[in-house]
mmCIF file of C-alpha atoms in Angstrom:
data_model
loop_
_atom_site.group_PDB
_atom_site.id
_atom_site.type_symbol
_atom_site.label_atom_id
_atom_site.label_comp_id
_atom_site.label_asym_id
_atom_site.label_seq_id
_atom_site.Cartn_x
_atom_site.Cartn_y
_atom_site.Cartn_z
ATOM 1 C CA MET L 1 160.124 -73.807 -22.251
ATOM 2 C CA HIS L 2 162.702 -75.799 -20.317
ATOM 3 C CA GLU L 3 160.218 -78.652 -20.018
ATOM 4 C CA THR L 4 161.350 -79.674 -23.529
ATOM 5 C CA SER L 5 164.975 -80.107 -22.453
ATOM 6 C CA ILE L 6 163.809 -82.090 -19.416
ATOM 7 C CA ALA L 7 161.616 -84.232 -21.700
ATOM 8 C CA LEU L 8 164.616 -84.942 -23.946
ATOM 9 C CA SER L 9 166.663 -86.090 -20.918
ATOM 10 C CA ILE L 10 163.815 -88.306 -19.721
ATOM 11 C CA LEU L 11 163.395 -89.790 -23.197
ATOM 12 C CA ALA L 12 167.120 -90.610 -23.375
ATOM 13 C CA ALA L 13 166.883 -92.496 -20.062
ATOM 14 C CA VAL L 14 163.674 -94.269 -21.169
ATOM 15 C CA GLU L 15 165.373 -95.355 -24.397
ATOM 16 C CA ASP L 16 168.328 -96.721 -22.382
ATOM 17 C CA VAL L 17 165.911 -98.866 -20.363
ATOM 18 C CA PHE L 18 164.149 -99.942 -23.558
ATOM 19 C CA HIS L 19 167.397 -101.002 -25.246
ATOM 20 C CA ASP L 20 168.516 -102.869 -22.102
ATOM 21 C CA THR L 21 165.297 -104.935 -22.073
ATOM 22 C CA PRO L 22 165.523 -108.206 -24.030
ATOM 23 C CA GLY L 23 162.706 -108.548 -26.568
ATOM 24 C CA ALA L 24 161.442 -105.003 -25.939
ATOM 25 C CA ARG L 25 158.737 -103.923 -28.364
ATOM 26 C CA ARG L 26 157.490 -100.625 -26.979
ATOM 27 C CA VAL L 27 157.300 -98.427 -23.909
ATOM 28 C CA ALA L 28 153.867 -98.769 -22.335
ATOM 29 C CA ARG L 29 154.146 -96.374 -19.378
ATOM 30 C CA ILE L 30 156.531 -93.780 -17.978
ATOM 31 C CA LYS L 31 156.155 -92.859 -14.312
ATOM 32 C CA LEU L 32 157.681 -89.567 -13.176
ATOM 33 C CA GLN L 33 158.010 -87.822 -9.843
ATOM 34 C CA ILE L 34 158.231 -84.034 -9.975
ATOM 35 C CA GLY L 35 159.271 -81.984 -6.975
ATOM 36 C CA MET L 36 156.879 -79.092 -6.419
ATOM 37 C CA LEU L 37 159.798 -76.740 -5.782
ATOM 38 C CA SER L 38 161.038 -77.285 -9.313
ATOM 39 C CA LEU L 39 157.975 -75.324 -10.465
ATOM 40 C CA ILE L 40 157.768 -77.514 -13.546
ATOM 41 C CA ASP L 41 154.361 -77.470 -15.186
ATOM 42 C CA PRO L 42 153.367 -81.160 -15.287
ATOM 43 C CA GLU L 43 151.069 -80.694 -18.279
ATOM 44 C CA ALA L 44 153.761 -78.828 -20.228
ATOM 45 C CA LEU L 45 156.190 -81.658 -19.450
ATOM 46 C CA ARG L 46 153.614 -84.271 -20.471
ATOM 47 C CA PHE L 47 153.044 -82.400 -23.762
ATOM 48 C CA ALA L 48 156.797 -82.063 -24.395
ATOM 49 C CA LEU L 49 157.282 -85.796 -23.761
ATOM 50 C CA ARG L 50 154.532 -86.640 -26.248
ATOM 51 C CA VAL L 51 156.174 -84.420 -28.867
ATOM 52 C CA VAL L 52 159.786 -85.577 -28.402
ATOM 53 C CA SER L 53 158.802 -89.263 -28.249
ATOM 54 C CA ARG L 54 157.221 -89.276 -31.718
ATOM 55 C CA GLY L 55 158.850 -91.943 -33.860
ATOM 56 C CA THR L 56 160.499 -93.610 -30.843
ATOM 57 C CA PRO L 57 159.551 -96.752 -28.887
ATOM 58 C CA ALA L 58 158.017 -94.411 -26.278
ATOM 59 C CA GLU L 59 155.505 -92.871 -28.679
ATOM 60 C CA GLY L 60 152.011 -93.203 -27.236
ATOM 61 C CA ALA L 61 153.218 -94.349 -23.814
ATOM 62 C CA GLU L 62 151.046 -93.498 -20.822
ATOM 63 C CA ILE L 63 152.736 -90.754 -18.799
ATOM 64 C CA GLU L 64 152.023 -90.870 -15.081
ATOM 65 C CA ILE L 65 153.136 -87.907 -12.986
ATOM 66 C CA GLU L 66 153.267 -87.747 -9.200
ATOM 67 C CA MET L 67 153.909 -84.368 -7.597
ATOM 68 C CA ILE L 68 156.251 -84.547 -4.587
ATOM 69 C CA GLU L 69 155.693 -82.034 -1.802
ATOM 70 C CA PRO L 70 158.753 -80.277 -0.403
ATOM 71 C CA ARG L 71 160.281 -81.182 2.930
ATOM 72 C CA PHE L 72 162.883 -79.214 4.875
ATOM 73 C CA ARG L 73 165.331 -79.982 7.691
ATOM 74 C CA CYS L 74 166.891 -77.590 10.168
ATOM 75 C CA LYS L 75 170.654 -78.112 10.300
ATOM 76 C CA ASP L 76 170.712 -76.756 13.851
ATOM 77 C CA CYS L 77 168.078 -78.841 15.651
ATOM 78 C CA GLY L 78 167.291 -81.554 13.071
ATOM 79 C CA TYR L 79 163.575 -80.741 12.933
ATOM 80 C CA GLU L 80 161.873 -81.716 9.663
ATOM 81 C CA TRP L 81 158.725 -80.130 8.255
ATOM 82 C CA GLU L 82 156.637 -79.589 5.171
ATOM 83 C CA PRO L 83 155.479 -76.101 4.232
ATOM 84 C CA SER L 84 151.810 -75.288 4.422
ATOM 85 C CA HIS L 85 149.774 -74.943 1.242
ATOM 86 C CA GLU L 86 149.603 -71.214 2.028
ATOM 87 C CA ASP L 87 153.424 -71.040 2.001
ATOM 88 C CA ILE L 88 153.580 -72.825 -1.359
ATOM 89 C CA LYS L 89 150.888 -70.527 -2.764
ATOM 90 C CA ARG L 90 152.737 -67.441 -1.462
ATOM 91 C CA ILE L 91 155.959 -68.576 -3.157
ATOM 92 C CA SER L 92 154.305 -69.489 -6.446
ATOM 93 C CA GLU L 93 152.301 -66.248 -6.633
ATOM 94 C CA ASP L 94 155.237 -63.931 -5.862
ATOM 95 C CA PRO L 95 156.756 -63.237 -9.326
ATOM 96 C CA GLU L 96 160.295 -62.510 -8.061
ATOM 97 C CA LEU L 97 160.461 -65.350 -5.550
ATOM 98 C CA SER L 98 158.880 -67.909 -7.892
ATOM 99 C CA THR L 99 161.320 -66.943 -10.670
ATOM 100 C CA LEU L 100 164.247 -67.266 -8.262
ATOM 101 C CA VAL L 101 163.024 -70.668 -7.041
ATOM 102 C CA HIS L 102 162.393 -71.783 -10.634
ATOM 103 C CA ILE L 103 165.944 -70.886 -11.698
ATOM 104 C CA HIS L 104 167.737 -71.783 -8.466
ATOM 105 C CA PRO L 105 165.451 -73.741 -6.073
ATOM 106 C CA ASP L 106 168.112 -74.027 -3.371
ATOM 107 C CA ALA L 107 167.870 -70.242 -2.895
ATOM 108 C CA LEU L 108 164.502 -70.783 -1.200
ATOM 109 C CA VAL L 109 166.196 -71.810 2.042
ATOM 110 C CA GLN L 110 167.434 -68.223 2.453
ATOM 111 C CA TYR L 111 163.791 -67.257 3.061
ATOM 112 C CA LEU L 112 162.992 -70.005 5.561
ATOM 113 C CA GLN L 113 163.245 -70.304 9.317
ATOM 114 C CA CYS L 114 162.912 -73.433 11.404
ATOM 115 C CA PRO L 115 159.464 -73.452 13.016
ATOM 116 C CA ARG L 116 160.908 -75.169 16.103
ATOM 117 C CA CYS L 117 164.141 -73.319 16.966
ATOM 118 C CA GLY L 118 163.999 -70.293 14.661
ATOM 119 C CA GLY L 119 167.313 -71.223 13.052
ATOM 120 C CA ASN L 120 168.002 -70.173 9.501
ATOM 121 C CA ARG L 121 170.323 -73.029 8.486
ATOM 122 C CA VAL L 122 167.700 -74.947 6.523
ATOM 123 C CA GLU L 123 168.146 -77.575 3.814
ATOM 124 C CA ILE L 124 165.749 -79.001 1.258
ATOM 125 C CA ILE L 125 165.514 -82.774 1.645
ATOM 126 C CA ARG L 126 162.644 -83.458 -0.778
ATOM 127 C CA GLY L 127 160.689 -81.697 -3.481
ATOM 128 C CA LEU L 128 163.284 -80.737 -6.077
ATOM 129 C CA GLY L 129 163.830 -81.945 -9.600
ATOM 130 C CA VAL L 130 162.384 -84.702 -11.717
ATOM 131 C CA VAL L 131 162.876 -88.434 -11.178
ATOM 132 C CA LEU L 132 162.131 -91.133 -13.695
ATOM 133 C CA HIS L 133 160.563 -93.551 -11.229
ATOM 134 C CA SER L 134 159.772 -96.454 -13.534
ATOM 135 C CA VAL L 135 159.314 -97.500 -17.134
ATOM 136 C CA ASP L 136 156.917 -100.260 -18.207
ATOM 137 C CA ILE L 137 158.196 -102.050 -21.303
ATOM 138 C CA GLU L 138 156.116 -104.379 -23.433
ATOM 139 C CA ALA L 139 158.438 -107.200 -24.411
ATOM 140 C CA ASP L 140 157.876 -110.339 -26.442
ATOM 141 C CA GLY L 141 155.104 -112.196 -24.603
ATOM 142 C CA GLU L 142 155.234 -110.111 -21.433
ATOM 143 C CA LYS L 143 155.096 -106.695 -19.871
ATOM 144 C CA SER L 144 157.962 -105.821 -17.592
ATOM 145 C CA ALA L 145 158.308 -102.889 -15.232
ATOM 146 C CA ARG L 146 161.837 -101.595 -15.091
ATOM 147 C CA GLN L 147 162.905 -99.021 -12.580
ATOM 148 C CA ARG L 148 165.429 -96.449 -13.523
ATOM 149 C CA ASP L 149 166.516 -93.343 -11.645
ATOM 150 C CA ALA L 150 167.148 -90.699 -14.261
ATOM 151 C CA SER L 151 166.789 -87.753 -12.008
ATOM 152 C CA SER L 152 167.526 -84.177 -12.764
ATOM 153 C CA GLY L 153 167.456 -83.635 -9.019
ATOM 154 C CA GLU L 154 165.793 -85.376 -6.123
ATOM 155 C CA GLY L 155 162.120 -86.179 -5.993
#
């Protein structure tokens, strides 16, 4: 379960924000953005975060997760597009392709063609990785929202 290693990285970044906040008492909320192409199970990540945060200032924090849809750009004509839900379903239900994308998401572009010009020089511009979007810290007498990019890829 690589969600646990991701949770540990997120927790380290959250603790950095916590320690950089004067008068910080506890972490109230953690907001994450997860790229759909990362094929990370949001509930498994939420569970892993709850487990690894036990005994830390982030224990019991609300965990908000926003899934980010992928977006591609053709390097030949510059056209940008988002895959259809059928395309995403086809990728996620194909055991070989979904495993490849899970291990090496950038490999997906080898299977894509630009819908406008038919070119095969495609890049992923959104929908990979995990981004720590913001951390809400309860501090002495106030609640402060701190933003911190602790990405393990782009959102």
